[in-house]
Amino acid sequence: MTKYEIMTHLINKKNGYLFTSDVENEGISRTYMARYVRENNLEKVAEGIYVTVETWPDQLYIIQTKNPKVIYSGETALYLNMLLEREYSEIQVSVPNDYNGWRLREKKIKVHKEKDEIYGLGMCEIETNFGNKVRAYNRERSICDLIKRRFQFEVQDYQTAIRTYMRGRDKDLSLLLIYAEKLKIRDEVMKYVEVMV
């Protein structure tokens, strides 16, 4: 395969994205890559990330690629898990307690720092609207976080998410209670389980 063919293959493999790191891993120089980017009209969407003209930039995928420790949480995770009827109003992420999130905050991303014992609890891979996989909290963890931070959500969103989850066929109440125990909100979660199930 020629260098051009390798880069075209990388783009096809990554849904229209070309990453400088992938190109360098193939032993191709940045100079050669710059020529390929120019000749193929690729658009730079972030440092070291380019997309084809046919590709709609996926903000969640780009953010996570640039910040591998990010896990989508809060309103963003509820949306990705189809527990909200509308799109999230702001991107919310969880990071380890020692993570420096100032670059994310500069981009108006809400950052939740979490202790080691709960960071990553309930993490799963989920597809964005653009078909790219990102890491987010699963439905059970998202509901626990919703109940824990209930005053940070609009009443309608709060009720919709709880109702959608409790009426869903794919809920896992035993897992919900395990997470609730670890997040120290078991009693609050039990109120919803007893009333709505």
mmCIF file of C-alpha atoms in Angstrom:
data_model
loop_
_atom_site.group_PDB
_atom_site.id
_atom_site.type_symbol
_atom_site.label_atom_id
_atom_site.label_comp_id
_atom_site.label_asym_id
_atom_site.label_seq_id
_atom_site.Cartn_x
_atom_site.Cartn_y
_atom_site.Cartn_z
ATOM 1 C CA MET A 1 0.000 0.000 0.000
ATOM 2 C CA THR A 2 1.186 3.513 -0.787
ATOM 3 C CA LYS A 3 1.224 6.241 1.865
ATOM 4 C CA TYR A 4 -1.870 7.800 0.285
ATOM 5 C CA GLU A 5 -3.669 4.461 0.325
ATOM 6 C CA ILE A 6 -2.731 3.962 3.986
ATOM 7 C CA MET A 7 -4.210 7.353 4.929
ATOM 8 C CA THR A 8 -7.359 6.670 2.896
ATOM 9 C CA HIS A 9 -7.653 3.323 4.678
ATOM 10 C CA LEU A 10 -7.288 5.077 8.078
ATOM 11 C CA ILE A 11 -10.077 7.518 7.140
ATOM 12 C CA ASN A 12 -12.393 4.698 6.061
ATOM 13 C CA LYS A 13 -11.647 2.754 9.255
ATOM 14 C CA LYS A 14 -12.430 5.781 11.485
ATOM 15 C CA ASN A 15 -15.714 6.978 9.887
ATOM 16 C CA GLY A 16 -14.205 9.880 7.948
ATOM 17 C CA TYR A 17 -11.660 10.974 10.573
ATOM 18 C CA LEU A 18 -7.908 11.199 10.135
ATOM 19 C CA PHE A 19 -5.755 11.401 13.262
ATOM 20 C CA THR A 20 -2.177 12.668 13.150
ATOM 21 C CA SER A 21 -1.234 10.064 15.783
ATOM 22 C CA ASP A 22 -2.507 7.204 13.571
ATOM 23 C CA VAL A 23 -0.621 8.559 10.561
ATOM 24 C CA GLU A 24 2.613 8.851 12.556
ATOM 25 C CA ASN A 25 2.135 5.303 13.896
ATOM 26 C CA GLU A 26 2.187 4.173 10.257
ATOM 27 C CA GLY A 27 5.587 5.869 9.806
ATOM 28 C CA ILE A 28 4.244 8.664 7.605
ATOM 29 C CA SER A 29 5.675 12.154 8.132
ATOM 30 C CA ARG A 30 3.561 15.192 9.033
ATOM 31 C CA THR A 31 4.785 16.912 5.856
ATOM 32 C CA TYR A 32 3.411 14.095 3.700
ATOM 33 C CA MET A 33 0.205 14.113 5.717
ATOM 34 C CA ALA A 34 -0.175 17.901 5.273
ATOM 35 C CA ARG A 35 -0.037 17.430 1.491
ATOM 36 C CA TYR A 36 -2.666 14.663 1.680
ATOM 37 C CA VAL A 37 -4.909 16.874 3.868
ATOM 38 C CA ARG A 38 -4.595 19.776 1.409
ATOM 39 C CA GLU A 39 -5.165 17.706 -1.737
ATOM 40 C CA ASN A 40 -8.210 15.949 -0.250
ATOM 41 C CA ASN A 41 -9.760 19.127 1.266
ATOM 42 C CA LEU A 42 -9.821 17.689 4.769
ATOM 43 C CA GLU A 43 -11.034 20.047 7.486
ATOM 44 C CA LYS A 44 -9.133 20.463 10.750
ATOM 45 C CA VAL A 45 -11.637 20.094 13.616
ATOM 46 C CA ALA A 46 -9.150 19.944 16.503
ATOM 47 C CA GLU A 47 -5.399 19.703 17.027
ATOM 48 C CA GLY A 48 -4.315 16.546 15.182
ATOM 49 C CA ILE A 49 -7.853 15.659 13.983
ATOM 50 C CA TYR A 50 -9.160 16.106 10.423
ATOM 51 C CA VAL A 51 -12.426 15.135 8.731
ATOM 52 C CA THR A 52 -13.496 14.627 5.134
ATOM 53 C CA VAL A 53 -15.935 17.072 3.531
ATOM 54 C CA GLU A 54 -18.671 14.412 3.744
ATOM 55 C CA THR A 55 -18.185 13.922 7.500
ATOM 56 C CA TRP A 56 -20.159 15.934 10.034
ATOM 57 C CA PRO A 57 -17.836 16.661 12.966
ATOM 58 C CA ASP A 58 -18.993 14.747 16.047
ATOM 59 C CA GLN A 59 -18.258 17.020 18.999
ATOM 60 C CA LEU A 60 -18.548 14.266 21.636
ATOM 61 C CA TYR A 61 -16.220 11.943 19.733
ATOM 62 C CA ILE A 62 -13.666 14.715 19.149
ATOM 63 C CA ILE A 63 -13.682 15.804 22.813
ATOM 64 C CA GLN A 64 -13.179 12.255 24.032
ATOM 65 C CA THR A 65 -10.429 11.536 21.516
ATOM 66 C CA LYS A 66 -8.536 14.604 22.770
ATOM 67 C CA ASN A 67 -9.328 13.782 26.443
ATOM 68 C CA PRO A 68 -9.274 9.976 26.900
ATOM 69 C CA LYS A 69 -10.140 10.061 30.621
ATOM 70 C CA VAL A 70 -13.445 11.837 29.984
ATOM 71 C CA ILE A 71 -16.650 9.864 30.638
ATOM 72 C CA TYR A 72 -19.889 11.510 29.542
ATOM 73 C CA SER A 73 -22.184 11.959 32.514
ATOM 74 C CA GLY A 74 -25.112 14.031 33.751
ATOM 75 C CA GLU A 75 -27.451 15.424 31.116
ATOM 76 C CA THR A 76 -25.157 14.246 28.300
ATOM 77 C CA ALA A 77 -25.248 10.613 29.492
ATOM 78 C CA LEU A 78 -29.026 10.780 29.972
ATOM 79 C CA TYR A 79 -29.355 11.958 26.365
ATOM 80 C CA LEU A 80 -26.983 9.290 25.008
ATOM 81 C CA ASN A 81 -28.975 6.652 26.929
ATOM 82 C CA MET A 82 -32.212 8.023 25.413
ATOM 83 C CA LEU A 83 -33.624 9.045 28.781
ATOM 84 C CA LEU A 84 -34.248 12.679 27.762
ATOM 85 C CA GLU A 85 -36.705 13.901 25.148
ATOM 86 C CA ARG A 86 -34.468 16.783 24.093
ATOM 87 C CA GLU A 87 -30.769 17.255 23.380
ATOM 88 C CA TYR A 88 -28.488 18.165 26.295
ATOM 89 C CA SER A 89 -28.081 21.913 26.912
ATOM 90 C CA GLU A 90 -24.422 21.546 27.897
ATOM 91 C CA ILE A 91 -21.817 18.825 27.657
ATOM 92 C CA GLN A 92 -21.113 17.221 31.031
ATOM 93 C CA VAL A 93 -18.210 14.919 31.770
ATOM 94 C CA SER A 94 -16.755 13.045 34.734
ATOM 95 C CA VAL A 95 -13.012 12.848 35.284
ATOM 96 C CA PRO A 96 -10.704 11.476 38.005
ATOM 97 C CA ASN A 97 -10.205 13.711 41.061
ATOM 98 C CA ASP A 98 -6.637 14.600 40.087
ATOM 99 C CA TYR A 99 -7.504 15.502 36.464
ATOM 100 C CA ASN A 100 -6.851 19.075 35.369
ATOM 101 C CA GLY A 101 -10.033 20.060 33.552
ATOM 102 C CA TRP A 102 -9.305 23.729 32.797
ATOM 103 C CA ARG A 103 -9.084 23.158 29.028
ATOM 104 C CA LEU A 104 -12.481 21.495 29.079
ATOM 105 C CA ARG A 105 -13.964 24.300 31.191
ATOM 106 C CA GLU A 106 -12.553 26.826 28.717
ATOM 107 C CA LYS A 107 -14.740 25.131 26.097
ATOM 108 C CA LYS A 108 -17.803 25.543 28.372
ATOM 109 C CA ILE A 109 -17.871 21.838 29.276
ATOM 110 C CA LYS A 110 -19.142 21.072 32.781
ATOM 111 C CA VAL A 111 -16.567 18.930 34.581
ATOM 112 C CA HIS A 112 -17.424 16.674 37.565
ATOM 113 C CA LYS A 113 -14.369 15.458 39.467
ATOM 114 C CA GLU A 114 -14.934 12.060 41.042
ATOM 115 C CA LYS A 115 -13.161 10.038 43.700
ATOM 116 C CA ASP A 116 -11.341 6.921 42.524
ATOM 117 C CA GLU A 117 -13.918 4.573 44.054
ATOM 118 C CA ILE A 118 -16.777 5.966 41.925
ATOM 119 C CA TYR A 119 -14.979 7.238 38.803
ATOM 120 C CA GLY A 120 -15.785 4.779 36.022
ATOM 121 C CA LEU A 121 -18.556 3.026 37.983
ATOM 122 C CA GLY A 122 -21.135 2.106 35.329
ATOM 123 C CA MET A 123 -19.062 3.182 32.345
ATOM 124 C CA CYS A 124 -20.070 1.743 28.992
ATOM 125 C CA GLU A 125 -19.472 2.386 25.306
ATOM 126 C CA ILE A 126 -22.381 4.010 23.538
ATOM 127 C CA GLU A 127 -22.960 5.331 20.021
ATOM 128 C CA THR A 128 -23.431 9.020 19.332
ATOM 129 C CA ASN A 129 -25.961 10.261 16.757
ATOM 130 C CA PHE A 130 -23.093 10.134 14.238
ATOM 131 C CA GLY A 131 -22.374 6.432 14.851
ATOM 132 C CA ASN A 132 -19.103 6.918 16.738
ATOM 133 C CA LYS A 133 -18.498 5.085 20.010
ATOM 134 C CA VAL A 134 -17.827 7.135 23.143
ATOM 135 C CA ARG A 135 -17.569 6.297 26.839
ATOM 136 C CA ALA A 136 -20.518 7.340 28.974
ATOM 137 C CA TYR A 137 -22.228 6.231 32.136
ATOM 138 C CA ASN A 138 -24.878 3.566 31.566
ATOM 139 C CA ARG A 139 -28.594 3.995 32.292
ATOM 140 C CA GLU A 140 -28.374 2.849 35.920
ATOM 141 C CA ARG A 141 -25.457 5.112 36.822
ATOM 142 C CA SER A 142 -27.084 8.025 34.976
ATOM 143 C CA ILE A 143 -30.288 7.598 36.996
ATOM 144 C CA CYS A 144 -28.298 7.473 40.248
ATOM 145 C CA ASP A 145 -26.446 10.659 39.305
ATOM 146 C CA LEU A 146 -29.760 12.273 38.362
ATOM 147 C CA ILE A 147 -31.260 11.468 41.780
ATOM 148 C CA LYS A 148 -28.093 12.526 43.587
ATOM 149 C CA ARG A 149 -27.998 15.906 41.786
ATOM 150 C CA ARG A 150 -31.745 16.359 41.366
ATOM 151 C CA PHE A 151 -31.664 20.096 42.115
ATOM 152 C CA GLN A 152 -29.372 20.696 39.120
ATOM 153 C CA PHE A 153 -31.997 19.428 36.658
ATOM 154 C CA GLU A 154 -35.215 20.954 35.361
ATOM 155 C CA VAL A 155 -38.248 19.282 36.923
ATOM 156 C CA GLN A 156 -39.613 18.096 33.568
ATOM 157 C CA ASP A 157 -36.289 16.535 32.516
ATOM 158 C CA TYR A 158 -35.948 14.886 35.917
ATOM 159 C CA GLN A 159 -39.422 13.336 35.775
ATOM 160 C CA THR A 160 -39.078 12.270 32.135
ATOM 161 C CA ALA A 161 -35.764 10.475 32.747
ATOM 162 C CA ILE A 162 -37.016 8.654 35.861
ATOM 163 C CA ARG A 163 -40.295 7.642 34.199
ATOM 164 C CA THR A 164 -38.582 6.517 30.953
ATOM 165 C CA TYR A 165 -36.077 4.402 32.871
ATOM 166 C CA MET A 166 -38.594 2.812 35.267
ATOM 167 C CA ARG A 167 -41.001 1.925 32.439
ATOM 168 C CA GLY A 168 -38.258 0.568 30.173
ATOM 169 C CA ARG A 169 -37.837 -3.146 29.576
ATOM 170 C CA ASP A 170 -34.052 -3.008 29.635
ATOM 171 C CA LYS A 171 -33.676 -1.638 33.169
ATOM 172 C CA ASP A 172 -31.532 -3.527 35.685
ATOM 173 C CA LEU A 173 -32.873 -2.701 39.145
ATOM 174 C CA SER A 174 -30.363 -4.858 40.992
ATOM 175 C CA LEU A 175 -27.508 -3.010 39.270
ATOM 176 C CA LEU A 176 -29.247 0.314 39.998
ATOM 177 C CA LEU A 177 -29.297 -0.547 43.705
ATOM 178 C CA ILE A 178 -25.637 -1.647 43.687
ATOM 179 C CA TYR A 179 -24.667 1.736 42.235
ATOM 180 C CA ALA A 180 -27.015 3.548 44.639
ATOM 181 C CA GLU A 181 -25.310 1.802 47.555
ATOM 182 C CA LYS A 182 -21.842 2.821 46.348
ATOM 183 C CA LEU A 183 -23.011 6.400 45.744
ATOM 184 C CA LYS A 184 -24.668 6.485 49.201
ATOM 185 C CA ILE A 185 -28.171 7.232 47.911
ATOM 186 C CA ARG A 186 -29.834 3.817 48.321
ATOM 187 C CA ASP A 187 -32.782 5.126 50.368
ATOM 188 C CA GLU A 188 -33.622 7.853 47.833
ATOM 189 C CA VAL A 189 -33.427 5.391 44.933
ATOM 190 C CA MET A 190 -35.575 2.825 46.794
ATOM 191 C CA LYS A 191 -38.399 5.396 47.027
ATOM 192 C CA TYR A 192 -38.629 5.495 43.231
ATOM 193 C CA VAL A 193 -38.262 1.731 42.854
ATOM 194 C CA GLU A 194 -41.079 1.036 45.356
ATOM 195 C CA VAL A 195 -43.461 3.624 43.861
ATOM 196 C CA MET A 196 -42.850 3.158 40.133
ATOM 197 C CA VAL A 197 -42.146 -0.550 39.644
#
